[in-house]
Coordinates of C-alpha atoms in Angstrom, one line a residue:
Chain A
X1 CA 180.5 193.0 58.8
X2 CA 183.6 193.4 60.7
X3 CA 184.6 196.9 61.2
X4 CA 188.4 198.7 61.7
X5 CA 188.7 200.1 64.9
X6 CA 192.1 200.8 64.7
X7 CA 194.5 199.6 61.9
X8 CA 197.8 199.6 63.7
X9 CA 200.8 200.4 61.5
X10 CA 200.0 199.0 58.6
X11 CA 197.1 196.5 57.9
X12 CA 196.3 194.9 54.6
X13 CA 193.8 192.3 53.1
X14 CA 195.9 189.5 51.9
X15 CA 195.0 186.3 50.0
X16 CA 197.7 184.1 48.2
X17 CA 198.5 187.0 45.5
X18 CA 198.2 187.2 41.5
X19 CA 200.1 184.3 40.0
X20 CA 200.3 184.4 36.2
X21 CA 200.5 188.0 35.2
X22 CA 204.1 188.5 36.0
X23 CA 204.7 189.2 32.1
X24 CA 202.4 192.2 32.3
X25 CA 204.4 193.8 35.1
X26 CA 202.2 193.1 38.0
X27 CA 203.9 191.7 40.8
X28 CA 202.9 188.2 42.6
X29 CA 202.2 190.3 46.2
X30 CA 199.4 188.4 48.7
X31 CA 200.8 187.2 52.1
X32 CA 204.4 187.8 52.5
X33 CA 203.9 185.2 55.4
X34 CA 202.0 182.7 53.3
X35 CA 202.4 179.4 55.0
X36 CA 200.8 181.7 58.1
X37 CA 197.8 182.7 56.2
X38 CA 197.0 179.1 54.8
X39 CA 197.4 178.2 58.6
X40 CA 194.7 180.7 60.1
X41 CA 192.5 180.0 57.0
X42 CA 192.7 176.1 58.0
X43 CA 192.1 176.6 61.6
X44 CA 188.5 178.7 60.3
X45 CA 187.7 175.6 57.7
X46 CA 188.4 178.6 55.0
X47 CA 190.3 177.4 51.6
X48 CA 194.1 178.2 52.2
X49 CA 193.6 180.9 49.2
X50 CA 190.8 182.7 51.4
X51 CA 191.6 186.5 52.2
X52 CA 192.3 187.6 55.6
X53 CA 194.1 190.6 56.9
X54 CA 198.4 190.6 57.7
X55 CA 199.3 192.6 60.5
X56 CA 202.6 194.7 60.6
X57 CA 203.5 195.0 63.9
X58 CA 199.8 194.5 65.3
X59 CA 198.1 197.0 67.2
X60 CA 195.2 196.9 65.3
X61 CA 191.6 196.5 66.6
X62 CA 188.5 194.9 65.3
X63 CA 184.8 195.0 65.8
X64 CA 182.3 192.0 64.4
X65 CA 179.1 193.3 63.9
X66 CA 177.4 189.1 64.2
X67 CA 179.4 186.3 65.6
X68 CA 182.6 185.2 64.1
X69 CA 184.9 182.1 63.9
X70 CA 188.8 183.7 64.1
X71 CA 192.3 182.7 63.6
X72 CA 195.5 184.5 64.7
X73 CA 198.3 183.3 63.4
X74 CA 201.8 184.5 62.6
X75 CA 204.1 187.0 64.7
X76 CA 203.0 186.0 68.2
X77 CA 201.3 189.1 69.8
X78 CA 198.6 189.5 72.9
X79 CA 195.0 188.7 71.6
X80 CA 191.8 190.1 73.6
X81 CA 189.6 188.3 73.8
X82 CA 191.6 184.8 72.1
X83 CA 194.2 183.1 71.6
X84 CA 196.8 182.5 68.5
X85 CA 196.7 179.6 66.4
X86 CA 194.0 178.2 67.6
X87 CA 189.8 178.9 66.2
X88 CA 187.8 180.8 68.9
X89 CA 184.5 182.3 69.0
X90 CA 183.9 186.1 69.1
X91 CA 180.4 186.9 70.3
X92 CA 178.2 190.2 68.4
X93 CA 179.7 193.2 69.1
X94 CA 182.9 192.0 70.3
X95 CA 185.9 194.6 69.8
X96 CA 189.3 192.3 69.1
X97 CA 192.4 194.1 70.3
X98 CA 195.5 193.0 69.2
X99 CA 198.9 193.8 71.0
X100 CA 202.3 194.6 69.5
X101 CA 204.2 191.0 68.5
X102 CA 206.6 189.9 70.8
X103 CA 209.0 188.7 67.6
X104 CA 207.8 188.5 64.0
X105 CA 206.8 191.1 62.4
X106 CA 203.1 190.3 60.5
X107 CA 200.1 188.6 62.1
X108 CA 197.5 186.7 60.0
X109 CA 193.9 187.5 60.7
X110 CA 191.3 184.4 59.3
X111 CA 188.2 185.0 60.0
X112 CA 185.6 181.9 59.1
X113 CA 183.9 182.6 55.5
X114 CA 187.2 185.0 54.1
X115 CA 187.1 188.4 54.0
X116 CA 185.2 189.7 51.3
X117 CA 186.4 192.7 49.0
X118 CA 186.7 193.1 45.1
X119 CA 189.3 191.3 44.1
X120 CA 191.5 192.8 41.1
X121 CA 193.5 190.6 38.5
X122 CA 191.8 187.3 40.5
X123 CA 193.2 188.6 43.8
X124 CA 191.8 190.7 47.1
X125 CA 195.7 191.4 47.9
X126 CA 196.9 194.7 48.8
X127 CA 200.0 195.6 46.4
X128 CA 201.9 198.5 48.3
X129 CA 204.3 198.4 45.2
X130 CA 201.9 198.8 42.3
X131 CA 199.1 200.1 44.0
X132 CA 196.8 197.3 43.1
X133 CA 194.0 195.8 45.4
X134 CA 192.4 197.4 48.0
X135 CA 194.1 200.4 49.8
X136 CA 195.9 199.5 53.1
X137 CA 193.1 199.4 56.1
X138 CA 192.5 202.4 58.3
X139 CA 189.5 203.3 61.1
X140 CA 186.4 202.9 59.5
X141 CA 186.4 200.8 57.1
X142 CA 184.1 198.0 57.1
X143 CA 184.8 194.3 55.4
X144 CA 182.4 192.0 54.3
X145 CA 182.6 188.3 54.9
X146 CA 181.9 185.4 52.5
X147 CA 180.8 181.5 53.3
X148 CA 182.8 179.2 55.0
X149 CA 183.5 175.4 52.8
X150 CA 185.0 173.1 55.1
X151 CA 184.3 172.3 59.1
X152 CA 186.3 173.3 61.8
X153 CA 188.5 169.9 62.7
X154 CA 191.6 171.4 64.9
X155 CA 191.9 172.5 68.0
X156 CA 195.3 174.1 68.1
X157 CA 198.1 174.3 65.7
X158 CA 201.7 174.0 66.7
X159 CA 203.9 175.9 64.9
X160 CA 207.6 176.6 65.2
X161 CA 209.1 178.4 68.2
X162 CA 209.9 182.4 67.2
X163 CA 213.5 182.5 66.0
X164 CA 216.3 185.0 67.7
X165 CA 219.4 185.1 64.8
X166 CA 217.5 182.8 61.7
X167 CA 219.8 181.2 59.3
X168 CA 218.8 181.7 55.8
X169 CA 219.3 179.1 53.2
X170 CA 220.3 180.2 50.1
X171 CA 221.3 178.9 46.5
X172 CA 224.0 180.6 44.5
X173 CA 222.7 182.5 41.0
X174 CA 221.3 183.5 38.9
X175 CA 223.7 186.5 38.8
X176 CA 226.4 185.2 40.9
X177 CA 229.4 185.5 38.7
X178 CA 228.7 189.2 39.1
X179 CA 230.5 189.2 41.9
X180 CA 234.2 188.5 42.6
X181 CA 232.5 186.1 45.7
X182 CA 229.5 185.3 47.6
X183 CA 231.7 184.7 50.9
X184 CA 230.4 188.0 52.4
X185 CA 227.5 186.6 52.7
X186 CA 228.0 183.9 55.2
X187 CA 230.6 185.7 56.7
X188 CA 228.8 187.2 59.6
X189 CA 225.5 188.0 60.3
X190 CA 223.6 190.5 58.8
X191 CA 221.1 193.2 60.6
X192 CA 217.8 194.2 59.1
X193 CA 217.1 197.8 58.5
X194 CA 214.0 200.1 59.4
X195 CA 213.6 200.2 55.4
X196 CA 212.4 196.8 55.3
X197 CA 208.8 196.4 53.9
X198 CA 206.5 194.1 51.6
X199 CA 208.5 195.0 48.9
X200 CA 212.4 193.6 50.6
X201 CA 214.2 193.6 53.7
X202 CA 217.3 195.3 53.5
X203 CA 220.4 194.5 55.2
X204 CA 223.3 196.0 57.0
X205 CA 226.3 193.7 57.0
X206 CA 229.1 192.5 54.6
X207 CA 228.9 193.5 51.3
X208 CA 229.6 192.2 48.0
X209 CA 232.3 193.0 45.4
X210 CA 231.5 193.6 41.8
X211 CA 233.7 191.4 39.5
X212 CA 232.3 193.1 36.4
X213 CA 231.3 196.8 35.4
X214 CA 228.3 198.3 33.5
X215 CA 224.8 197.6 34.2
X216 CA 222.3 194.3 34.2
X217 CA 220.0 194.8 31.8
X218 CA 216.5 193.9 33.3
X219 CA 215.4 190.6 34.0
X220 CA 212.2 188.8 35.6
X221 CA 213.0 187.7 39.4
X222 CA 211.4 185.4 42.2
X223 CA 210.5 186.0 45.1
X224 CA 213.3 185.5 47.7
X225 CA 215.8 186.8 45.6
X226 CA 219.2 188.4 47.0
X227 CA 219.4 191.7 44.7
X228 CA 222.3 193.8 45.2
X229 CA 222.3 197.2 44.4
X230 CA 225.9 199.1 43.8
X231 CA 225.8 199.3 47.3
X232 CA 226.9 195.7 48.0
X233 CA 224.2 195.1 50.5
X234 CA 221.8 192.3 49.4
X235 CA 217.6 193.3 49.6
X236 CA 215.9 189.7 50.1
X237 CA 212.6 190.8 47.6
X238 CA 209.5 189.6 49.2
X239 CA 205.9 189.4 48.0
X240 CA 205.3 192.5 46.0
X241 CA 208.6 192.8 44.9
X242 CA 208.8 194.1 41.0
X243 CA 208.6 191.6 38.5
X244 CA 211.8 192.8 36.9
X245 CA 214.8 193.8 37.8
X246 CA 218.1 196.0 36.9
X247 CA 220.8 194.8 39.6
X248 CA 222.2 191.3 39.9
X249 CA 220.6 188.5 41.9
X250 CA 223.6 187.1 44.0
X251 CA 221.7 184.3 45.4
X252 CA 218.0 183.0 45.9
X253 CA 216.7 182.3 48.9
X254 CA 215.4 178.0 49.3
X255 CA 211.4 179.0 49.0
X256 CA 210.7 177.5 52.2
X257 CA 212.9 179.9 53.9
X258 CA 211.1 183.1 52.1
X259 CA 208.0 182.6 55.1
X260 CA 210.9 183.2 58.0
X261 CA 212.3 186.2 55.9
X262 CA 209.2 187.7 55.8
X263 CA 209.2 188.2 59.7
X264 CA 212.4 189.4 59.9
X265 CA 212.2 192.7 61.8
X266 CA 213.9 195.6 62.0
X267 CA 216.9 195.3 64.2
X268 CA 217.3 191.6 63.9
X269 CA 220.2 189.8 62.7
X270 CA 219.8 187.0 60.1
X271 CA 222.7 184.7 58.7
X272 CA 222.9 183.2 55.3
X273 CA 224.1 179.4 54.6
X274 CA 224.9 178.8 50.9
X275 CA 223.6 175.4 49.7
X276 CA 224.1 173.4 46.6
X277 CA 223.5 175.4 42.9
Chain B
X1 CA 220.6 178.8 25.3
X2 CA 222.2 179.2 28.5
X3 CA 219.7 178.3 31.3
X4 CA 220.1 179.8 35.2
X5 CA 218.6 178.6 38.0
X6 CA 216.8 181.6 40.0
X7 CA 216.3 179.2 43.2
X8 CA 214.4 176.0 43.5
X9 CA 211.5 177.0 41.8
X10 CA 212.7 179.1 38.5
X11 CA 214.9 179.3 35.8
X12 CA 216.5 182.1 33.9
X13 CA 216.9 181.3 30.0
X14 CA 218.9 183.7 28.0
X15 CA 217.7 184.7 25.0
X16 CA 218.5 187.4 22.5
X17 CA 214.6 187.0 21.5
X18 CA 212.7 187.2 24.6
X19 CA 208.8 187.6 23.3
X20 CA 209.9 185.0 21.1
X21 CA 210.7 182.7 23.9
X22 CA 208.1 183.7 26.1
X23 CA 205.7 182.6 23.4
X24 CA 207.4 179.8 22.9
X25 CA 207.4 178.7 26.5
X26 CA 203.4 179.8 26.7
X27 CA 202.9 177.2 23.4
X28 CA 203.8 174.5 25.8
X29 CA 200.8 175.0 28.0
X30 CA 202.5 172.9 30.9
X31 CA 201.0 173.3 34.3
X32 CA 204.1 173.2 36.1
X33 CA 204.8 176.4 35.2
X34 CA 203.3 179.4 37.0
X35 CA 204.9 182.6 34.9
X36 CA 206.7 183.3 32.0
X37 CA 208.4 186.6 32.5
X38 CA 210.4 188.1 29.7
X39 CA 213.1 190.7 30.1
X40 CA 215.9 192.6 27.9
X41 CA 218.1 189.4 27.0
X42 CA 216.5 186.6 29.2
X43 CA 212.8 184.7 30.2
X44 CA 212.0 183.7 33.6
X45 CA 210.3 180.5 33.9
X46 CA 208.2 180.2 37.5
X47 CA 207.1 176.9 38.5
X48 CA 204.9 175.3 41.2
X49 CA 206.8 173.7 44.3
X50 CA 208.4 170.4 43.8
X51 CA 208.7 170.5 40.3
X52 CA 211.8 168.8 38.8
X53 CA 214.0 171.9 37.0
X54 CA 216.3 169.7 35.6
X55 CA 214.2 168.2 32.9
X56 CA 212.2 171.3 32.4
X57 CA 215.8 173.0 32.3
X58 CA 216.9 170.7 29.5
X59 CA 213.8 171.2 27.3
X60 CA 213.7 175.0 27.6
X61 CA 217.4 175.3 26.8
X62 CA 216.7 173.6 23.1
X63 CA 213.1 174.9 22.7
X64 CA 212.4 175.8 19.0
X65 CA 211.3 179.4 18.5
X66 CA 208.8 181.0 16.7
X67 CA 209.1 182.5 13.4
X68 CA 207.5 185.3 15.4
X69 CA 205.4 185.8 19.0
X70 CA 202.9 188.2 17.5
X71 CA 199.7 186.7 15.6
X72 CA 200.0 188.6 13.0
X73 CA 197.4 191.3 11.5
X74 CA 197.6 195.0 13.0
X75 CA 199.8 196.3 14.7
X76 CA 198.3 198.4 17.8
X77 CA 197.8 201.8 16.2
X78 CA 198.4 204.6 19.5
X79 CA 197.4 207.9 18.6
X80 CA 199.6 211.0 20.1
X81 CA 199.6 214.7 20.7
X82 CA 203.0 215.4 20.5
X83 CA 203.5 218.6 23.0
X84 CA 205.5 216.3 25.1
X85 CA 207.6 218.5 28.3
X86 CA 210.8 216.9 26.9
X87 CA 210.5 217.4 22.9
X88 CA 212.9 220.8 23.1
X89 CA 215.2 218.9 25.0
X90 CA 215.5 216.0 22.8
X91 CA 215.5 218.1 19.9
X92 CA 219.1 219.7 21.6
X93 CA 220.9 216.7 22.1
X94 CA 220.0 214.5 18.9
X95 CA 220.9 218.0 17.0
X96 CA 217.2 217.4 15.1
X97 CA 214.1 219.5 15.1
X98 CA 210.8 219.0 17.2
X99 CA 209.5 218.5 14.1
X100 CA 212.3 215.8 12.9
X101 CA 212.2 214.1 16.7
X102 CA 208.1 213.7 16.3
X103 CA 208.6 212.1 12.6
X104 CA 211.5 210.0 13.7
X105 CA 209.3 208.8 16.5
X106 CA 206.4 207.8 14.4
X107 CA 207.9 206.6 11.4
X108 CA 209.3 203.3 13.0
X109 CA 207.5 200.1 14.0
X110 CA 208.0 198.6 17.4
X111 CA 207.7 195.6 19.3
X112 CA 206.8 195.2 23.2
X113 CA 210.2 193.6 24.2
X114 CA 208.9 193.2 27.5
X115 CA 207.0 194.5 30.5
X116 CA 208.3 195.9 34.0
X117 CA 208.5 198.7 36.2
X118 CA 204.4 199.2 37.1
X119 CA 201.3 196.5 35.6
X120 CA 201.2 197.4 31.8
X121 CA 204.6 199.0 31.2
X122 CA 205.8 198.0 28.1
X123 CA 209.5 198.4 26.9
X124 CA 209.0 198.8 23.0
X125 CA 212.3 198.3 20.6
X126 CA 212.9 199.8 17.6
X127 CA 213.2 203.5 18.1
X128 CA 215.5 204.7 15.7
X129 CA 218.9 204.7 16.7
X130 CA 219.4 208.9 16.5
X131 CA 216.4 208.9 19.2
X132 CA 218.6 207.2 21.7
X133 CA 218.7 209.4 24.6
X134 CA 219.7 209.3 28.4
X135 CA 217.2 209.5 31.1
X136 CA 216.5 212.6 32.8
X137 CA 219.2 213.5 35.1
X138 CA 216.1 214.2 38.2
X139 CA 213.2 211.6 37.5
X140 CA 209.8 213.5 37.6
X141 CA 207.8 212.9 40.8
X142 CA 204.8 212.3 38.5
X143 CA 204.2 211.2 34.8
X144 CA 200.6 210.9 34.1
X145 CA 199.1 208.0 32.0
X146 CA 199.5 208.1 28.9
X147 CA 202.7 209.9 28.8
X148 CA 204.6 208.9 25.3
X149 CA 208.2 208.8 26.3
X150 CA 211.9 207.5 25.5
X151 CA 214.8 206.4 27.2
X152 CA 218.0 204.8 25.7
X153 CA 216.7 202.3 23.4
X154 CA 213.5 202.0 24.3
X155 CA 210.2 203.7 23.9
X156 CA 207.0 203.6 26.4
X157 CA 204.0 204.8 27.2
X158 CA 203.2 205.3 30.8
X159 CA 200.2 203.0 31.7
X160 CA 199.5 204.8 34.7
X161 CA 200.5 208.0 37.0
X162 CA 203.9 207.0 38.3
X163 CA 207.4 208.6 38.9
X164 CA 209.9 208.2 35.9
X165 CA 212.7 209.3 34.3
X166 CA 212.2 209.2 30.3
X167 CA 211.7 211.8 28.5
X168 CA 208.2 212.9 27.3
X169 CA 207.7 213.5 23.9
X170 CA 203.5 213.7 23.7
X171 CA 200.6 211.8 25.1
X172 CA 197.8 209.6 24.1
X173 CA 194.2 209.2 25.4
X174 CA 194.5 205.3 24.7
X175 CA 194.0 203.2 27.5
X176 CA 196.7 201.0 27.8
X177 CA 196.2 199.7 31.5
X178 CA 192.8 198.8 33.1
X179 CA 192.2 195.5 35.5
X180 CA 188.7 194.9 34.9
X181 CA 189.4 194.1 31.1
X182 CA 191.3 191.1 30.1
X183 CA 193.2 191.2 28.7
X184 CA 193.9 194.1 31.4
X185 CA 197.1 195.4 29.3
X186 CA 197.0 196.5 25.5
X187 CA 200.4 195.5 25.6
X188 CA 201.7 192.2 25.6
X189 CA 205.3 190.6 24.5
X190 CA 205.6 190.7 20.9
X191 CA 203.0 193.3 20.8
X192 CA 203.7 195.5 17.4
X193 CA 203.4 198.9 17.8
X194 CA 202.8 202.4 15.5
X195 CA 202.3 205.6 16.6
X196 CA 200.6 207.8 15.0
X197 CA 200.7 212.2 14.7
X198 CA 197.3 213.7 15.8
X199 CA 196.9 217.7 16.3

């Protein structure tokens, strides 16, 4: 079993979320980070769709009742005892502190076998929206662990260095002809706000101008979408963002960029480029 | 029908039939495609990375629809004690009764347009046009399941305890929302719906 010493801000079980039942109203969630997950779940020989647990702004601690194989992975943060990206070996008993993230904002947990918890709608994933899934973690609670498939085969993982002022691309539509122009966009750079969470990260910046009046009526949307509220200011949705939606999507994020949205923090500043439709 | 890329992964069809589409879209069974999510006048259409929107674009802009999305047979009969918070208030600005508001309600035959908000939220069309009312002016904190409720054009029932806006006209004991059944929602696009009066 491993056991919650401390769960730091927020900590959540993730695995790669509920695809398919986006017509019933439940949104996609799992890791908002996902190419991070499927990286720590590698590193453990775990499927990619394994669960582990995200960390939001670390500071979380754990304690593994029998030896474990572990992964850190994500927003770069002081491990003890370990490393990030990389497997190590945590002896019986071990407590495994984590720091606060030097940049980033969510750290990815694998530990070898999954974690094991009921999994709802064909996913362990914590939805902060809709409430399904297991409840965030906090001190106490004790995870199970399931049976690892594959060998360990990598050392050490290199992944990309932390990013200062990202540039976003993004893709004009669906909704863009809402607005007299998307040039606010790309105009300067925007900052994130405290508001920020699983659901979006919302933006200080340049806002848009409505071309039209009345209201959108509601419509499915992706992940990575840029919806703007009457405010002007875009929210980029992230994994357990609603599955509908009643203000216009400006733009849409390229899906590859989604990951680096997701560890966007509070403070930062993030710039858009507009490519092709 | 006009078709709208949402990104490099989706596309927006617009539709003044959604379930219809949706359906239509589901018939094709093509594993490209991840989720078909109807709204008020459009479907989304999610697929797996690297797929090629352009043909897929092309064939959902010309896709055939259904006659109808539902399989025929019943439609979902939802009992309802109608002692909803709201009835008085309804009754004031349509200018009818409780009385005329509750028959109104239950005399018409709806469809599950589509689904949003929370899992299992259905928006049903068909109320009749005098029950069209605004939103509450100060959502509620907390509608419990079950809640029976209107807003503008649609109809609802709350599938859980959530915050909202419409306004409550009664409440059933049916369980419209529950993850360890599958399907986990009663309602589905296309779904037809009756209500009907229980003391």
């Amino acid at each position: 079993m491993i056991e919650v010493v401390r769960s730091g801000p927020l900590a959540t079980v993730q695995d790669l979320g509920r695809a398919g039942y986006a017509h019933l109203g439940v949104p996609h969630s799992g890791a908002a980070d996902r190419p991070s997950l499927c990286l720590a779940n590698r590193l453990v020989g775990n499927d990619e769709g394994a669960a582990g647990l995200e960390l939001t702004f670390g500071g979380a601690a754990l304690r593994f009742d029998a030896g474990a194989w572990i992964a850190v992975t994500g927003a770069p943060l002081p491990v003890r005892p370990g490393t990030m990206n990389a497997p190590f070996h945590v002896p019986a008993g071990t407590v495994v502190e984590f720091g606060a993230p030097s940049s980033g904002v969510r750290t990815y947990v694998a530990v070898r076998g999954g974690v094991e918890v009921e999994p709802v709608l064909g996913s362990r994933s914590t939805d902060v929206l809709s409430g399904l899934g297991p409840p965030p973690l906090s001190a106490g609670d004790r995870l199970g662990r399931g049976h690892a498939t594959g060998p360990i085969t990598v050392d050490v993982a290199p992944v990309p260095e932390p990013e200062t002022e990202p540039v976003l691309r993004i893709a004009p539509g669906p909704r863009d002809d809402w607005f007299e122009s998307l040039e606010p966009l790309t105009r300067a750079a925007y900052e994130v706000t405290a508001q920020s969470n699983r659901v979006g990260v919302r933006l200080e910046g340049p806002a848009l101008t409505r071309r039209r009046e009345g209201e959108l009526p509601s419509e499915g949307m992706v992940t990575g979408s840029l919806q703007v509220p009457p405010n002007g200011l875009p929210i980029i949705f992230l994994a357990d963002h609603p599955t509908t939606g009643g203000y216009p999507v400006a733009a849409v994020l390229a899906a590859d960029d989604v990951p680096r949205a997701a560890q966007l923090r509070p403070g930062q500043r993030v710039r858009f480029r507009l490519t092709g439709p | 029908m006009k078709v709208l890329r949402a990104g490099d992964a989706a596309l927006l069809v617009e539709t003044e039939t959604p379930h219809r589409l949706h359906a239509a879209v589901r018939a094709l069974g093509r594993t490209e495609i991840v989720d078909v999510v109807p709204g008020a006048g459009t479907v989304l259409v999610t697929t797996a990375p690297g797929t090629d929107l352009g043909p897929l674009g092309a064939l959902l802009g010309d896709l055939p629809l259904p006659e109808t999305s539902t399989a025929g047979g019943e439609p979902l009969r939802v009992p309802v004690v109608y002692d909803g918070a709201d009835l008085d208030e309804v009754a004031a600005i349509t200018g009818l009764t409780r009385a005329q508001v509750v028959e109104r309600h239950a005399a018409a035959e709806y469809v599950v347009a589509y689904l949003g908000f929370s899992p299992g939220f259905g928006y049903l069309t068909g109320l009749d046009e005098r029950l069209h009312v605004p939103r509450r002016d100060s959502p509620r904190t907390a509608v419990p399941a079950g809640s029976v409720a209107i807003a503008g054009p649609y109809g609802a029932i709350y599938p859980s305890s959530s915050p909202g806006g419409w306004r409550l006209l009664g409440r059933t004991t049916l369980r419209l929302w529950d993850p360890d059944r599958e399907p986990p929602s009663l309602l589905q696009p296309g779904t037809r719906v009756r209500f009907e009066a229980r003391a």
